[in-house]
Amino acid sequence: MSSPKELNLSGLYAELNKFGQNGEYERALKTANKILQSKADEQKAFHCKIVSLIQLSKFHDAFNFITKNQKLSGELIFEKAYCQYRLNQPEEALKTVNSEPQLSVKLKELKAQILYRLEKYEDCFDVYRDIIKNTEDDYEDERETNLSAVIANLYIEGSDKDLPALRETTYELVYNTACQLIGRMQYVEAEKKLRQAEKMCREMLEEDGASEEDVEEEVAIIRVQLAYCLHLQGREKEAQGIYTAALKGKPNDISLVAIASNNSVAINKDQNVFDSKKKMKSTSSDGLEHKLTSRQRKNIALNQCLMLLYTNQGKECQKQCEQVAKLYPDLEADLSLVRATQMAREGRARDAAAVLEKAAGSSPSQQLNMKLASVQLLLSEGDRKEACRILRNLGDSTFKPGIVSALVTLYLADNNREGASKVLRDAVDWYERSKDKGDLRLLWRQAADLHMRSGEPNIAAQSLEELLRLNPDSKKTLAQLVIAYAQFDPAKATALSKKLPNLDVQGQDVDALETSNWIMGTKVIKKATKVEQSPGSKPGTPGDELLQKKQKKKKKRKGKLPKPYESGVLPDPNPDRWLPKHERPGYRKRRIDRRYRDVNIGKGTQGAATGASDMYDMSKVQNQSKASPAASSPVAEPGPRQQQRKVQQKKKKGRSK
């Protein structure tokens, strides 16, 4: 016969089972506690209590209870790892999962989720592929959706892994396919997929009877991704409109708000600074560090530094850059640019150049950009010598055509032709030693032009010989070589000139060519046109028509006729009727009879006496006495702000505008 205690436990377990099936986890938790109070070593009751706490999102309590009861929690590897995962401890959760020698399906799925959180996408891809291959149940669509999200991140990271193409039966799969296309920089195709995913999402949720708010909440994620795709295509106005509409909807997802705000600020740049400053506050909400990827967190942190730069908060900008550099060392190069820009704004261009020169980029191209930025700052200060020193110490990048051209220009600006010549020689030597020969013709031609301008035709001839060796059929190079040899070796110049093609001058008028504009200057031509033709010259002299001015034929304006005019009925109107009277042929200027003209009219002010005109005629004024020093001192005119308006005596009636 069973004891009352055993009967009580049986009834409690029945209640516990009932509450668990109905989802009444609060009551199930109370029942499990009653069982454990009566019998502390009940394994099933302990397990039910942990599950109830997890279902109630009391992960901290569940984890502490597991930790305190090591004997009963020995088999609860999944529950322990899940609590660690939900408490944002993915590294500890992965260790807990890996401690199990044989992983079940649910442990494999949890491991895949942990690897995704840790951004170990290749390992996560392998786990999901193994689960899908060896499992058949009702969760196949969910696993395939998660796998497509992993593939999208692999494309973004530029992985060379052989990635499969998945089906597109749900809007989540279509959305992840669009993300994959964005990772491959196929933005037009991605835009089409995102619009398709939005349409499918609305239709599917409306069929399931979801409310309008739930539909908009789900669609907002797709639309923000669509705005990002438009943003990358350069359609910033459309993207900004979508970001603004998404933020006005006030979504509950803080990660969505942060991403939309950050991207909106990226479009604003240094415009609408106050609006951007307000939006950047939403990118630093609590809990975001666990909902965003490291790439997203880096971009937001960098934009926060740029926001301080745009708002001219110099000290805060420098401090923020130092903090971000400690969190993300791979952003050192970008942060150095921000710090250098802030220093340059404060008038410390040389300090900014020093910061950029010492900055270590994550790649050779990034290091080169840092050096070139420092050179630009030094040149803005007029320090060409230091700029040349940096350009000469760029390693193999020094011999790139653009760098060589910049160095030659800077050396010539300082009249250092020897330094410019040395740069060109070193560049040619480097290309001859390197595996990539490149196109040396441009360098040889620059060297030849430089030495010809420097008065060194013998060195220029050597460069032209090398250039001619690379391109033997170039007549231009041969002609330049002849000109160079003519200055120090006429015999060799004569021998080379025989290789040049003969000039066909038959049928050409030599006199006309000599008097043409390309020989004589414009001033000579003008003088020649003014010289009259000598009496003995004949009108048909060659080139005579080039020296004479061609008179432009003035087009005769067609007269306008009134609309009701009928030809033949009335006489033709005067063709000069549109001209002013003084321009018409029959105009005669009116003659004034000077006999009746008063000689005093026009002298002096109106109404003055006749004798007063002598007072105002300065030609009749005799030597006057010198003015006093006080009278000749200049009087300063009042400035615009000192002038006072005349007070109006009467105010006009009327309404004010």
mmCIF file with all atom_site columns, N, CA and C in Angstrom, residues 556 558-562 564-578:
data_model
loop_
_atom_site.group_PDB
_atom_site.id
_atom_site.type_symbol
_atom_site.label_atom_id
_atom_site.label_alt_id
_atom_site.label_comp_id
_atom_site.label_asym_id
_atom_site.label_entity_id
_atom_site.label_seq_id
_atom_site.pdbx_PDB_ins_code
_atom_site.Cartn_x
_atom_site.Cartn_y
_atom_site.Cartn_z
_atom_site.occupancy
_atom_site.B_iso_or_equiv
_atom_site.pdbx_formal_charge
_atom_site.auth_seq_id
_atom_site.auth_comp_id
_atom_site.auth_asym_id
_atom_site.auth_atom_id
_atom_site.pdbx_PDB_model_num
ATOM 1  N N  . LYS A 1 556 ? 21.090 92.945  -95.279  1.00 0.00 ? 556 LYS A N  1
ATOM 2  C CA . LYS A 1 556 ? 20.005 93.900  -95.351  1.00 0.00 ? 556 LYS A CA 1
ATOM 3  C C  . LYS A 1 556 ? 18.804 93.328  -94.619  1.00 0.00 ? 556 LYS A C  1
ATOM 4  N N  . LYS A 1 558 ? 15.197 92.581  -93.604  1.00 0.00 ? 558 LYS A N  1
ATOM 5  C CA . LYS A 1 558 ? 13.942 92.486  -94.334  1.00 0.00 ? 558 LYS A CA 1
ATOM 6  C C  . LYS A 1 558 ? 12.874 93.291  -93.604  1.00 0.00 ? 558 LYS A C  1
ATOM 7  N N  . GLY A 1 559 ? 12.230 94.168  -94.332  1.00 0.00 ? 559 GLY A N  1
ATOM 8  C CA . GLY A 1 559 ? 11.242 95.034  -93.706  1.00 0.00 ? 559 GLY A CA 1
ATOM 9  C C  . GLY A 1 559 ? 10.011 94.280  -93.227  1.00 0.00 ? 559 GLY A C  1
ATOM 10 N N  . LYS A 1 560 ? 9.462  94.758  -92.126  1.00 0.00 ? 560 LYS A N  1
ATOM 11 C CA . LYS A 1 560 ? 8.249  94.157  -91.592  1.00 0.00 ? 560 LYS A CA 1
ATOM 12 C C  . LYS A 1 560 ? 7.035  94.912  -92.129  1.00 0.00 ? 560 LYS A C  1
ATOM 13 N N  . LEU A 1 561 ? 5.990  94.198  -92.425  1.00 0.00 ? 561 LEU A N  1
ATOM 14 C CA . LEU A 1 561 ? 4.767  94.786  -92.950  1.00 0.00 ? 561 LEU A CA 1
ATOM 15 C C  . LEU A 1 561 ? 3.636  94.562  -91.960  1.00 0.00 ? 561 LEU A C  1
ATOM 16 N N  . PRO A 1 562 ? 2.716  95.507  -91.850  1.00 0.00 ? 562 PRO A N  1
ATOM 17 C CA . PRO A 1 562 ? 1.576  95.301  -90.945  1.00 0.00 ? 562 PRO A CA 1
ATOM 18 C C  . PRO A 1 562 ? 0.688  94.160  -91.419  1.00 0.00 ? 562 PRO A C  1
ATOM 19 N N  . PRO A 1 564 ? -2.680 93.752  -91.730  1.00 0.00 ? 564 PRO A N  1
ATOM 20 C CA . PRO A 1 564 ? -3.754 93.929  -92.747  1.00 0.00 ? 564 PRO A CA 1
ATOM 21 C C  . PRO A 1 564 ? -3.260 94.447  -94.083  1.00 0.00 ? 564 PRO A C  1
ATOM 22 N N  . TYR A 1 565 ? -1.929 94.592  -94.263  1.00 0.00 ? 565 TYR A N  1
ATOM 23 C CA . TYR A 1 565 ? -1.406 95.172  -95.503  1.00 0.00 ? 565 TYR A CA 1
ATOM 24 C C  . TYR A 1 565 ? -1.632 94.210  -96.664  1.00 0.00 ? 565 TYR A C  1
ATOM 25 N N  . GLU A 1 566 ? -2.113 94.766  -97.796  1.00 0.00 ? 566 GLU A N  1
ATOM 26 C CA . GLU A 1 566 ? -2.292 93.989  -99.010  1.00 0.00 ? 566 GLU A CA 1
ATOM 27 C C  . GLU A 1 566 ? -1.429 94.601  -100.095 1.00 0.00 ? 566 GLU A C  1
ATOM 28 N N  . SER A 1 567 ? -0.580 93.774  -100.685 1.00 0.00 ? 567 SER A N  1
ATOM 29 C CA . SER A 1 567 ? 0.340  94.277  -101.711 1.00 0.00 ? 567 SER A CA 1
ATOM 30 C C  . SER A 1 567 ? -0.452 94.695  -102.953 1.00 0.00 ? 567 SER A C  1
ATOM 31 N N  . GLY A 1 568 ? -0.066 95.823  -103.526 1.00 0.00 ? 568 GLY A N  1
ATOM 32 C CA . GLY A 1 568 ? -0.710 96.329  -104.743 1.00 0.00 ? 568 GLY A CA 1
ATOM 33 C C  . GLY A 1 568 ? -1.855 97.272  -104.471 1.00 0.00 ? 568 GLY A C  1
ATOM 34 N N  . VAL A 1 569 ? -2.458 97.234  -103.302 1.00 0.00 ? 569 VAL A N  1
ATOM 35 C CA . VAL A 1 569 ? -3.584 98.112  -102.985 1.00 0.00 ? 569 VAL A CA 1
ATOM 36 C C  . VAL A 1 569 ? -3.080 99.451  -102.474 1.00 0.00 ? 569 VAL A C  1
ATOM 37 N N  . LEU A 1 570 ? -2.129 99.404  -101.525 1.00 0.00 ? 570 LEU A N  1
ATOM 38 C CA . LEU A 1 570 ? -1.537 100.609 -100.962 1.00 0.00 ? 570 LEU A CA 1
ATOM 39 C C  . LEU A 1 570 ? -0.073 100.678 -101.354 1.00 0.00 ? 570 LEU A C  1
ATOM 40 N N  . PRO A 1 571 ? 0.503  101.917 -101.348 1.00 0.00 ? 571 PRO A N  1
ATOM 41 C CA . PRO A 1 571 ? 1.948  102.005 -101.651 1.00 0.00 ? 571 PRO A CA 1
ATOM 42 C C  . PRO A 1 571 ? 2.758  101.329 -100.548 1.00 0.00 ? 571 PRO A C  1
ATOM 43 N N  . ASP A 1 572 ? 3.979  100.873 -100.913 1.00 0.00 ? 572 ASP A N  1
ATOM 44 C CA . ASP A 1 572 ? 4.849  100.202 -99.936  1.00 0.00 ? 572 ASP A CA 1
ATOM 45 C C  . ASP A 1 572 ? 5.216  101.158 -98.816  1.00 0.00 ? 572 ASP A C  1
ATOM 46 N N  . PRO A 1 573 ? 5.224  100.691 -97.608  1.00 0.00 ? 573 PRO A N  1
ATOM 47 C CA . PRO A 1 573 ? 5.601  101.578 -96.488  1.00 0.00 ? 573 PRO A CA 1
ATOM 48 C C  . PRO A 1 573 ? 7.078  101.913 -96.517  1.00 0.00 ? 573 PRO A C  1
ATOM 49 N N  . ASN A 1 574 ? 7.419  102.950 -95.793  1.00 0.00 ? 574 ASN A N  1
ATOM 50 C CA . ASN A 1 574 ? 8.814  103.396 -95.730  1.00 0.00 ? 574 ASN A CA 1
ATOM 51 C C  . ASN A 1 574 ? 9.662  102.304 -95.081  1.00 0.00 ? 574 ASN A C  1
ATOM 52 N N  . PRO A 1 575 ? 10.726 101.830 -95.768  1.00 0.00 ? 575 PRO A N  1
ATOM 53 C CA . PRO A 1 575 ? 11.534 100.741 -95.170  1.00 0.00 ? 575 PRO A CA 1
ATOM 54 C C  . PRO A 1 575 ? 12.315 101.192 -93.943  1.00 0.00 ? 575 PRO A C  1
ATOM 55 N N  . ASP A 1 576 ? 12.509 102.513 -93.779  1.00 0.00 ? 576 ASP A N  1
ATOM 56 C CA . ASP A 1 576 ? 13.266 103.016 -92.624  1.00 0.00 ? 576 ASP A CA 1
ATOM 57 C C  . ASP A 1 576 ? 12.364 103.437 -91.477  1.00 0.00 ? 576 ASP A C  1
ATOM 58 N N  . ARG A 1 577 ? 11.134 102.967 -91.476  1.00 0.00 ? 577 ARG A N  1
ATOM 59 C CA . ARG A 1 577 ? 10.206 103.450 -90.460  1.00 0.00 ? 577 ARG A CA 1
ATOM 60 C C  . ARG A 1 577 ? 10.561 102.932 -89.058  1.00 0.00 ? 577 ARG A C  1
ATOM 61 N N  . TRP A 1 578 ? 11.355 101.865 -88.993  1.00 0.00 ? 578 TRP A N  1
ATOM 62 C CA . TRP A 1 578 ? 11.710 101.308 -87.682  1.00 0.00 ? 578 TRP A CA 1
ATOM 63 C C  . TRP A 1 578 ? 12.946 101.980 -87.089  1.00 0.00 ? 578 TRP A C  1
#
